[in-house]
mmCIF file of C-alpha atoms in Angstrom:
data_model
loop_
_atom_site.group_PDB
_atom_site.id
_atom_site.type_symbol
_atom_site.label_atom_id
_atom_site.label_comp_id
_atom_site.label_asym_id
_atom_site.label_seq_id
_atom_site.Cartn_x
_atom_site.Cartn_y
_atom_site.Cartn_z
ATOM 1 C CA MET G 1 31.152 42.020 19.594
ATOM 2 C CA LYS G 2 34.864 42.769 19.643
ATOM 3 C CA LYS G 3 36.833 41.021 22.374
ATOM 4 C CA ASP G 4 39.507 43.017 24.197
ATOM 5 C CA LYS G 5 41.141 39.872 25.568
ATOM 6 C CA VAL G 6 40.515 36.158 25.785
ATOM 7 C CA LEU G 7 41.421 33.339 28.171
ATOM 8 C CA VAL G 8 42.603 30.227 26.315
ATOM 9 C CA PHE G 9 43.630 26.783 27.584
ATOM 10 C CA GLU G 10 45.659 24.289 25.564
ATOM 11 C CA PHE G 11 45.853 20.726 26.904
ATOM 12 C CA GLY G 12 48.895 19.069 25.359
ATOM 13 C CA SER G 13 49.840 15.433 25.848
ATOM 14 C CA SER G 14 52.192 16.360 28.720
ATOM 15 C CA PHE G 15 52.100 20.174 29.061
ATOM 16 C CA LEU G 16 49.210 22.486 29.781
ATOM 17 C CA ARG G 17 49.330 26.072 28.569
ATOM 18 C CA ALA G 18 47.037 28.931 29.526
ATOM 19 C CA ILE G 19 47.101 32.484 28.225
ATOM 20 C CA ILE G 20 45.250 35.768 28.491
ATOM 21 C CA ALA G 21 45.855 37.783 25.337
ATOM 22 C CA GLY G 22 44.323 40.534 23.234
ATOM 23 C CA LYS G 23 44.795 42.132 19.838
ATOM 24 C CA GLY G 24 47.811 44.395 19.392
ATOM 25 C CA LEU G 25 48.872 46.627 16.532
ATOM 26 C CA ASN G 26 49.509 45.224 13.032
ATOM 27 C CA ASN G 27 47.848 41.857 13.740
ATOM 28 C CA THR G 28 50.015 41.122 16.772
ATOM 29 C CA PHE G 29 48.880 39.831 20.168
ATOM 30 C CA VAL G 30 49.330 41.507 23.527
ATOM 31 C CA VAL G 31 49.963 38.791 26.125
ATOM 32 C CA LYS G 32 48.689 39.718 29.573
ATOM 33 C CA SER G 33 49.377 36.369 31.299
ATOM 34 C CA PHE G 34 51.029 33.133 30.192
ATOM 35 C CA LYS G 35 51.530 29.855 32.033
ATOM 36 C CA GLU G 36 53.011 26.521 31.000
ATOM 37 C CA VAL G 37 52.991 23.610 33.427
ATOM 38 C CA ALA G 38 53.875 19.937 33.136
ATOM 39 C CA TYR G 39 50.970 17.636 34.047
ATOM 40 C CA ASP G 40 50.019 13.977 33.670
ATOM 41 C CA GLY G 41 48.546 14.649 30.240
ATOM 42 C CA PHE G 42 46.778 12.088 28.073
ATOM 43 C CA TYR G 43 47.626 8.931 26.181
ATOM 44 C CA GLU G 44 45.581 7.088 23.542
ATOM 45 C CA GLY G 45 42.658 9.488 23.934
ATOM 46 C CA LYS G 46 42.385 9.352 27.739
ATOM 47 C CA PHE G 47 43.589 11.724 30.452
ATOM 48 C CA LEU G 48 45.980 9.869 32.748
ATOM 49 C CA ALA G 49 44.907 11.731 35.903
ATOM 50 C CA PRO G 50 41.450 13.238 35.190
ATOM 51 C CA ASP G 51 40.830 13.993 38.872
ATOM 52 C CA LYS G 52 43.711 16.493 38.889
ATOM 53 C CA LEU G 53 42.427 18.546 35.948
ATOM 54 C CA SER G 54 39.948 20.581 37.967
ATOM 55 C CA THR G 55 42.504 21.536 40.638
ATOM 56 C CA LEU G 56 45.076 22.554 38.048
ATOM 57 C CA PHE G 57 42.504 24.563 36.093
ATOM 58 C CA SER G 58 41.361 26.388 39.257
ATOM 59 C CA GLN G 59 44.930 27.190 40.292
ATOM 60 C CA ILE G 60 45.633 28.878 36.965
ATOM 61 C CA VAL G 61 42.323 30.778 36.986
ATOM 62 C CA ASN G 62 43.136 32.085 40.487
ATOM 63 C CA GLU G 63 46.714 32.940 39.534
ATOM 64 C CA PHE G 64 45.491 34.862 36.476
ATOM 65 C CA ASP G 65 42.882 36.606 38.696
ATOM 66 C CA CYS G 66 40.241 36.210 35.982
ATOM 67 C CA GLN G 67 37.586 37.903 38.109
ATOM 68 C CA LYS G 68 39.667 41.066 38.344
ATOM 69 C CA GLU G 69 40.404 40.820 34.608
ATOM 70 C CA ASN G 70 36.632 40.713 34.048
ATOM 71 C CA ILE G 71 36.869 37.500 32.033
ATOM 72 C CA ASN G 72 33.675 35.440 32.113
ATOM 73 C CA LYS G 73 34.283 33.141 29.147
ATOM 74 C CA VAL G 74 36.968 30.529 28.536
ATOM 75 C CA TYR G 75 38.187 28.975 25.264
ATOM 76 C CA ILE G 76 39.502 25.406 25.334
ATOM 77 C CA GLY G 77 41.488 23.745 22.561
ATOM 78 C CA VAL G 78 40.444 20.207 21.670
ATOM 79 C CA PRO G 79 43.444 17.978 20.773
ATOM 80 C CA SER G 80 43.188 15.723 17.732
ATOM 81 C CA GLU G 81 43.110 12.589 19.933
ATOM 82 C CA PHE G 82 39.736 13.753 21.289
ATOM 83 C CA SER G 83 38.273 14.727 17.929
ATOM 84 C CA SER G 84 37.449 13.441 14.459
ATOM 85 C CA VAL G 85 36.550 14.790 11.039
ATOM 86 C CA SER G 86 34.109 13.858 8.284
ATOM 87 C CA THR G 87 33.243 15.466 4.975
ATOM 88 C CA THR G 88 29.908 15.930 3.246
ATOM 89 C CA THR G 89 28.520 17.628 0.152
ATOM 90 C CA VAL G 90 25.423 19.825 0.401
ATOM 91 C CA SER G 91 23.628 21.482 -2.528
ATOM 92 C CA LEU G 92 21.212 24.384 -2.802
ATOM 93 C CA ASN G 93 19.009 25.358 -5.748
ATOM 94 C CA LEU G 94 18.795 29.162 -5.903
ATOM 95 C CA GLY G 95 15.628 29.138 -8.052
ATOM 96 C CA SER G 96 16.931 31.526 -10.692
ATOM 97 C CA ARG G 97 20.302 32.873 -11.755
ATOM 98 C CA ARG G 98 21.347 35.462 -9.199
ATOM 99 C CA LYS G 99 24.209 36.603 -7.027
ATOM 100 C CA ILE G 100 25.181 34.240 -4.224
ATOM 101 C CA ARG G 101 24.672 35.775 -0.776
ATOM 102 C CA GLN G 102 26.220 34.976 2.594
ATOM 103 C CA GLN G 103 22.784 33.725 3.719
ATOM 104 C CA ASP G 104 22.991 31.002 1.040
ATOM 105 C CA LEU G 105 26.283 29.746 2.461
ATOM 106 C CA ASP G 106 24.844 29.903 5.976
ATOM 107 C CA GLN G 107 21.959 27.706 4.830
ATOM 108 C CA LEU G 108 24.378 25.120 3.404
ATOM 109 C CA PHE G 109 26.256 25.056 6.719
ATOM 110 C CA TYR G 110 22.990 24.726 8.661
ATOM 111 C CA ILE G 111 21.815 21.774 6.538
ATOM 112 C CA ALA G 112 25.172 20.030 7.050
ATOM 113 C CA SER G 113 25.095 20.681 10.814
ATOM 114 C CA GLU G 114 21.592 19.222 11.164
ATOM 115 C CA ARG G 115 22.560 16.103 9.198
ATOM 116 C CA ALA G 116 25.733 15.621 11.219
ATOM 117 C CA LYS G 117 24.207 15.673 14.710
ATOM 118 C CA ASP G 118 25.176 12.647 16.790
ATOM 119 C CA LYS G 119 24.545 11.936 20.476
ATOM 120 C CA ASN G 120 28.090 10.574 20.967
ATOM 121 C CA VAL G 121 29.955 13.625 19.690
ATOM 122 C CA GLU G 122 29.701 17.400 19.705
ATOM 123 C CA ILE G 123 30.099 19.392 16.485
ATOM 124 C CA LEU G 124 32.998 21.834 16.888
ATOM 125 C CA SER G 125 32.871 23.450 13.462
ATOM 126 C CA VAL G 126 31.617 23.215 9.911
ATOM 127 C CA ASN G 127 34.052 24.642 7.359
ATOM 128 C CA ALA G 128 34.167 24.828 3.596
ATOM 129 C CA LEU G 129 36.763 22.857 1.675
ATOM 130 C CA SER G 130 35.473 24.208 -1.660
ATOM 131 C CA TYR G 131 32.322 25.306 -3.497
ATOM 132 C CA MET G 132 31.025 24.254 -6.915
ATOM 133 C CA LEU G 133 28.749 26.484 -9.004
ATOM 134 C CA ASP G 134 26.283 25.261 -11.624
ATOM 135 C CA GLU G 135 28.655 25.652 -14.559
ATOM 136 C CA GLY G 136 31.042 23.248 -12.854
ATOM 137 C CA ARG G 137 33.215 26.124 -11.691
ATOM 138 C CA SER G 138 34.951 25.626 -8.365
ATOM 139 C CA SER G 139 35.290 28.567 -6.008
ATOM 140 C CA PHE G 140 36.627 29.334 -2.550
ATOM 141 C CA SER G 141 34.803 32.682 -2.190
ATOM 142 C CA PRO G 142 31.482 32.379 -4.052
ATOM 143 C CA VAL G 143 29.662 35.331 -2.440
ATOM 144 C CA GLY G 144 28.816 37.826 -5.200
ATOM 145 C CA GLU G 145 29.184 35.312 -8.039
ATOM 146 C CA ASN G 146 26.184 34.522 -10.291
ATOM 147 C CA ALA G 147 24.729 31.014 -10.312
ATOM 148 C CA THR G 148 21.465 29.043 -10.314
ATOM 149 C CA SER G 149 22.767 26.426 -7.855
ATOM 150 C CA ILE G 150 25.674 25.937 -5.487
ATOM 151 C CA SER G 151 27.234 22.875 -3.863
ATOM 152 C CA ALA G 152 29.581 22.947 -0.894
ATOM 153 C CA ASN G 153 32.136 20.318 0.059
ATOM 154 C CA LEU G 154 32.169 20.753 3.828
ATOM 155 C CA SER G 155 34.388 19.522 6.645
ATOM 156 C CA ILE G 156 32.752 18.735 9.978
ATOM 157 C CA ILE G 157 34.964 18.452 13.059
ATOM 158 C CA TYR G 158 33.626 16.634 16.114
ATOM 159 C CA ALA G 159 34.788 16.464 19.726
ATOM 160 C CA ASN G 160 34.274 13.406 21.931
ATOM 161 C CA ARG G 161 31.316 14.132 24.186
ATOM 162 C CA SER G 162 33.236 12.832 27.228
ATOM 163 C CA PHE G 163 35.885 15.554 26.659
ATOM 164 C CA ILE G 164 33.196 18.242 26.447
ATOM 165 C CA GLU G 165 31.362 16.972 29.533
ATOM 166 C CA THR G 166 34.577 16.818 31.571
ATOM 167 C CA PHE G 167 35.477 20.434 30.866
ATOM 168 C CA ASN G 168 31.908 21.735 31.058
ATOM 169 C CA LYS G 169 31.913 20.603 34.700
ATOM 170 C CA ILE G 170 35.329 22.141 35.372
ATOM 171 C CA VAL G 171 34.389 25.465 33.774
ATOM 172 C CA SER G 172 31.060 25.569 35.623
ATOM 173 C CA ALA G 173 32.795 24.870 38.964
ATOM 174 C CA ASN G 174 35.002 27.899 38.328
ATOM 175 C CA GLU G 175 31.944 30.100 37.748
ATOM 176 C CA PHE G 176 32.568 31.130 34.157
ATOM 177 C CA GLU G 177 29.458 32.138 32.248
ATOM 178 C CA SER G 178 30.358 30.221 29.095
ATOM 179 C CA VAL G 179 32.925 28.030 27.359
ATOM 180 C CA GLU G 180 33.768 27.560 23.697
ATOM 181 C CA TYR G 181 35.700 24.620 22.272
ATOM 182 C CA ILE G 182 38.111 25.060 19.351
ATOM 183 C CA SER G 183 39.733 22.347 17.234
ATOM 184 C CA GLU G 184 43.462 22.686 17.862
ATOM 185 C CA SER G 185 44.353 21.136 14.504
ATOM 186 C CA LEU G 186 42.021 23.371 12.505
ATOM 187 C CA ALA G 187 43.147 26.496 14.382
ATOM 188 C CA GLN G 188 46.775 25.709 13.512
ATOM 189 C CA ALA G 189 45.952 24.915 9.890
ATOM 190 C CA LEU G 190 44.201 28.249 9.360
ATOM 191 C CA PHE G 191 46.883 30.300 11.142
ATOM 192 C CA VAL G 192 50.201 28.808 10.019
ATOM 193 C CA ILE G 193 49.350 27.819 6.419
ATOM 194 C CA SER G 194 48.636 30.567 3.898
ATOM 195 C CA LYS G 195 45.257 30.763 2.189
ATOM 196 C CA ALA G 196 46.939 30.314 -1.213
ATOM 197 C CA GLU G 197 48.536 26.987 -0.189
ATOM 198 C CA ARG G 198 45.258 25.813 1.322
ATOM 199 C CA GLU G 199 43.428 26.273 -1.978
ATOM 200 C CA ASP G 200 45.070 23.137 -3.376
ATOM 201 C CA LEU G 201 45.977 20.909 -0.450
ATOM 202 C CA ALA G 202 48.519 21.006 2.364
ATOM 203 C CA LEU G 203 49.638 18.642 5.103
ATOM 204 C CA LEU G 204 50.011 19.628 8.756
ATOM 205 C CA ILE G 205 52.015 17.336 11.063
ATOM 206 C CA ASP G 206 51.968 18.166 14.779
ATOM 207 C CA VAL G 207 54.435 16.037 16.765
ATOM 208 C CA GLY G 208 53.984 16.591 20.487
ATOM 209 C CA ASP G 209 55.400 14.802 23.509
ATOM 210 C CA LEU G 210 53.174 11.720 23.565
ATOM 211 C CA THR G 211 50.965 12.212 20.528
ATOM 212 C CA THR G 212 51.189 13.100 16.834
ATOM 213 C CA SER G 213 48.427 14.351 14.542
ATOM 214 C CA VAL G 214 48.361 14.298 10.739
ATOM 215 C CA CYS G 215 45.887 16.559 8.937
ATOM 216 C CA PHE G 216 45.101 17.220 5.291
ATOM 217 C CA VAL G 217 44.135 20.872 4.935
ATOM 218 C CA LYS G 218 42.048 22.349 2.116
ATOM 219 C CA GLY G 219 40.247 25.685 1.835
ATOM 220 C CA ASP G 220 39.007 26.622 5.297
ATOM 221 C CA GLY G 221 38.802 23.102 6.680
ATOM 222 C CA LEU G 222 40.391 19.715 7.273
ATOM 223 C CA SER G 223 39.596 17.053 4.701
ATOM 224 C CA ASN G 224 41.143 14.257 6.802
ATOM 225 C CA MET G 225 42.677 13.870 10.249
ATOM 226 C CA ALA G 226 44.401 11.046 12.101
ATOM 227 C CA SER G 227 46.425 10.808 15.305
ATOM 228 C CA PHE G 228 48.561 8.249 17.082
ATOM 229 C CA SER G 229 50.310 7.985 20.426
ATOM 230 C CA ARG G 230 53.961 8.621 19.604
ATOM 231 C CA GLY G 231 56.077 11.735 20.069
ATOM 232 C CA GLY G 232 59.181 13.347 21.506
ATOM 233 C CA GLY G 233 58.626 11.863 24.967
ATOM 234 C CA PHE G 234 59.280 8.395 23.544
ATOM 235 C CA ILE G 235 62.681 9.598 22.318
ATOM 236 C CA THR G 236 63.503 10.876 25.808
ATOM 237 C CA ASN G 237 62.465 7.553 27.309
ATOM 238 C CA ASP G 238 64.584 5.609 24.778
ATOM 239 C CA LEU G 239 67.679 7.658 25.699
ATOM 240 C CA ALA G 240 67.017 7.215 29.431
ATOM 241 C CA GLU G 241 66.779 3.423 29.059
ATOM 242 C CA ALA G 242 69.749 3.081 26.711
ATOM 243 C CA PHE G 243 72.205 5.068 28.845
ATOM 244 C CA ASP G 244 70.720 4.508 32.323
ATOM 245 C CA LEU G 245 69.755 8.180 32.744
ATOM 246 C CA SER G 246 67.020 9.944 34.660
ATOM 247 C CA MET G 247 64.299 11.519 32.500
ATOM 248 C CA SER G 248 65.694 15.015 33.162
ATOM 249 C CA GLU G 249 69.183 13.856 32.141
ATOM 250 C CA ALA G 250 67.775 12.216 29.007
ATOM 251 C CA GLU G 251 65.937 15.443 28.168
ATOM 252 C CA ARG G 252 69.214 17.405 28.450
ATOM 253 C CA LEU G 253 70.992 14.829 26.282
ATOM 254 C CA LYS G 254 68.250 15.114 23.660
ATOM 255 C CA SER G 255 68.717 18.901 23.601
ATOM 256 C CA ILE G 256 72.425 18.632 22.654
ATOM 257 C CA ILE G 257 72.113 15.863 20.069
ATOM 258 C CA VAL G 258 72.789 16.906 16.453
ATOM 259 C CA LEU G 259 71.439 14.306 14.042
ATOM 260 C CA SER G 260 73.440 15.584 11.073
ATOM 261 C CA LEU G 261 76.737 14.705 12.788
ATOM 262 C CA LYS G 262 78.338 11.490 11.569
ATOM 263 C CA GLY G 263 80.667 10.630 14.423
ATOM 264 C CA LYS G 264 83.456 8.094 14.781
ATOM 265 C CA ASN G 265 83.415 5.467 17.505
ATOM 266 C CA SER G 266 85.590 7.738 19.640
ATOM 267 C CA ASP G 267 83.208 10.759 19.406
ATOM 268 C CA PHE G 268 80.843 11.502 22.272
ATOM 269 C CA TYR G 269 78.456 14.030 23.823
ATOM 270 C CA GLU G 270 79.355 15.472 27.227
ATOM 271 C CA LEU G 271 76.370 15.403 29.567
ATOM 272 C CA THR G 272 76.142 16.918 33.030
ATOM 273 C CA THR G 273 74.151 14.594 35.300
ATOM 274 C CA ASP G 274 71.629 15.651 37.946
ATOM 275 C CA LEU G 275 74.457 15.327 40.502
ATOM 276 C CA GLY G 276 76.747 17.664 38.535
ATOM 277 C CA LYS G 277 79.032 14.941 37.200
ATOM 278 C CA VAL G 278 80.086 15.047 33.527
ATOM 279 C CA VAL G 279 79.614 11.770 31.640
ATOM 280 C CA LYS G 280 80.439 10.820 28.054
ATOM 281 C CA ILE G 281 77.674 9.465 25.823
ATOM 282 C CA PRO G 282 78.719 7.805 22.526
ATOM 283 C CA LEU G 283 77.648 10.138 19.720
ATOM 284 C CA SER G 284 76.837 7.445 17.152
ATOM 285 C CA SER G 285 74.751 5.399 19.593
ATOM 286 C CA ALA G 286 72.741 8.414 20.800
ATOM 287 C CA ASN G 287 72.063 9.603 17.245
ATOM 288 C CA GLU G 288 71.061 6.090 16.220
ATOM 289 C CA ILE G 289 68.508 5.843 19.033
ATOM 290 C CA VAL G 290 66.921 9.192 18.162
ATOM 291 C CA SER G 291 66.920 8.395 14.436
ATOM 292 C CA TYR G 292 65.289 5.018 15.005
ATOM 293 C CA ARG G 293 62.361 6.560 16.893
ATOM 294 C CA ILE G 294 61.873 9.382 14.370
ATOM 295 C CA GLU G 295 61.842 6.717 11.638
ATOM 296 C CA GLU G 296 59.073 4.932 13.528
ATOM 297 C CA ILE G 297 57.085 8.190 13.789
ATOM 298 C CA ALA G 298 57.643 8.768 10.051
ATOM 299 C CA GLN G 299 56.331 5.278 9.245
ATOM 300 C CA ALA G 300 53.177 5.967 11.259
ATOM 301 C CA ILE G 301 52.749 9.338 9.479
ATOM 302 C CA SER G 302 53.102 7.552 6.112
ATOM 303 C CA LYS G 303 50.406 5.049 7.122
ATOM 304 C CA CYS G 304 48.079 7.933 8.033
ATOM 305 C CA MET G 305 48.754 9.491 4.623
ATOM 306 C CA GLN G 306 48.050 6.169 2.894
ATOM 307 C CA LEU G 307 44.633 6.093 4.571
ATOM 308 C CA PHE G 308 43.889 9.168 2.491
ATOM 309 C CA SER G 309 45.772 7.906 -0.582
ATOM 310 C CA ASN G 310 43.509 9.773 -3.000
ATOM 311 C CA ALA G 311 44.954 12.951 -1.452
ATOM 312 C CA TYR G 312 48.581 11.826 -1.710
ATOM 313 C CA ILE G 313 50.214 14.391 -3.999
ATOM 314 C CA ASN G 314 53.953 14.648 -4.674
ATOM 315 C CA TYR G 315 54.158 18.434 -4.447
ATOM 316 C CA LEU G 316 52.027 18.641 -1.305
ATOM 317 C CA PRO G 317 53.300 21.428 1.024
ATOM 318 C CA VAL G 318 54.112 19.886 4.428
ATOM 319 C CA TYR G 319 54.261 21.842 7.696
ATOM 320 C CA LEU G 320 55.638 20.626 11.030
ATOM 321 C CA THR G 321 54.510 21.998 14.393
ATOM 322 C CA GLY G 322 54.920 20.863 18.006
ATOM 323 C CA ALA G 323 58.088 20.347 20.044
ATOM 324 C CA GLY G 324 58.435 16.555 19.668
ATOM 325 C CA VAL G 325 60.745 16.592 16.624
ATOM 326 C CA SER G 326 61.258 20.274 15.806
ATOM 327 C CA LYS G 327 63.344 20.959 18.934
ATOM 328 C CA ILE G 328 65.832 18.204 18.063
ATOM 329 C CA LYS G 329 68.717 19.635 16.037
ATOM 330 C CA GLY G 330 68.374 18.080 12.593
ATOM 331 C CA GLY G 331 65.055 16.452 13.573
ATOM 332 C CA ARG G 332 62.954 18.134 10.899
ATOM 333 C CA ASP G 333 65.473 17.332 8.153
ATOM 334 C CA PHE G 334 65.695 13.686 9.198
ATOM 335 C CA LEU G 335 61.891 13.384 9.296
ATOM 336 C CA ALA G 336 61.749 14.961 5.809
ATOM 337 C CA LYS G 337 64.294 12.405 4.569
ATOM 338 C CA CYS G 338 62.239 9.536 6.028
ATOM 339 C CA LEU G 339 59.065 10.827 4.351
ATOM 340 C CA GLY G 340 60.796 11.745 1.110
ATOM 341 C CA ARG G 341 59.327 15.246 1.237
ATOM 342 C CA ASN G 342 60.390 18.811 1.966
ATOM 343 C CA ILE G 343 59.076 19.995 5.318
ATOM 344 C CA LYS G 344 58.655 23.597 6.484
ATOM 345 C CA TYR G 345 58.184 24.649 10.095
ATOM 346 C CA GLY G 346 54.618 25.696 10.835
ATOM 347 C CA VAL G 347 54.845 28.871 12.917
ATOM 348 C CA ALA G 348 52.487 31.614 14.035
ATOM 349 C CA PRO G 349 52.977 34.723 11.832
ATOM 350 C CA LEU G 350 53.900 36.791 14.879
ATOM 351 C CA PRO G 351 57.191 38.510 15.748
ATOM 352 C CA ALA G 352 59.235 36.691 18.443
ATOM 353 C CA LYS G 353 56.595 33.926 18.667
ATOM 354 C CA ASP G 354 57.552 32.077 15.478
ATOM 355 C CA LYS G 355 58.454 28.714 17.002
ATOM 356 C CA PRO G 356 56.778 25.422 15.997
ATOM 357 C CA GLU G 357 56.102 24.518 19.638
ATOM 358 C CA LEU G 358 54.121 27.761 20.118
ATOM 359 C CA ALA G 359 52.006 27.373 16.979
ATOM 360 C CA SER G 360 49.119 25.656 18.764
ATOM 361 C CA ILE G 361 48.578 28.097 21.643
ATOM 362 C CA TYR G 362 48.776 31.226 19.465
ATOM 363 C CA SER G 363 46.566 29.633 16.799
ATOM 364 C CA LEU G 364 43.938 29.039 19.499
ATOM 365 C CA VAL G 365 44.263 32.679 20.605
ATOM 366 C CA ASN G 366 43.798 33.792 16.995
ATOM 367 C CA GLU G 367 40.589 31.765 16.671
ATOM 368 C CA ALA G 368 39.257 32.936 20.033
ATOM 369 C CA LEU G 369 39.783 36.592 19.107
ATOM 370 C CA LYS G 370 37.916 36.224 15.806
#
């Protein structure tokens, strides 16, 4: 059934986004309502103020007037810190040489889903990384090809059951008929990285405020995923401590820093304080502080990549999403230098919405509308 519009929630590590959107012309989205609010967020896989989630959720639902909009289902993005991924290979003997049908692929997915069931986690999705036909041929779209047997290398993404139970209660209290959970990392991978680049292997790095995820992407799934609690908020905190600033002042300082500038000792940034006073911040010191923290994030990303060392390829396309590093002038280039790789911004293929920090919410909308 075609959906006219969907209600989607994205729970970031320090910002919550909600959106009502529908399909527009030429694969665009029509946004009916959009809300972004700062909240306590989560750290190391736990919400810092879980009791406030329900109130915040209800406020947005009321503000959007979902009853009037005739919306009875909600889609919720699951952050990488609340999810995990595993891979499995499933085979099917077709009996005789014949054309592969969609039902054959469905059976492979069903077998994998049954094997993967676990009382501690909820299966979010089962996606194909690649298929192998009996002649040893690999394929990404085997329907219609002739074979006597087919094997599928499948990616299974799980969500922590505690996350699902928390939001099931919240959704039920707000009288929605149903809820569907979507992997935020997978949604981004499928929306911002082209199918051609996913046929080999690609890397998606999402640096948020308090958390970073690192995902290897292949075919229609994630072959590996890791996350750690570091992000742009740590940079803000470092600047606040170093120069005795409030968090809002440190955030403004971060927004004017240009990492590519090599200043002299006499060079400085001019910052307007919360009280309207202009203060001078040494350019070299500020850049050094930001660079040091991005280096630390890069080291953690490298460790995640080493966990999947068999997938470490020199020409691997790398995409960066999230606001943690991408909004710092020169941040992406410095991260690329630390990793020794070229990095492209991962953006939604939508006019006027092509910003790395918006990739996650519009990727979730794209999945929900499918």
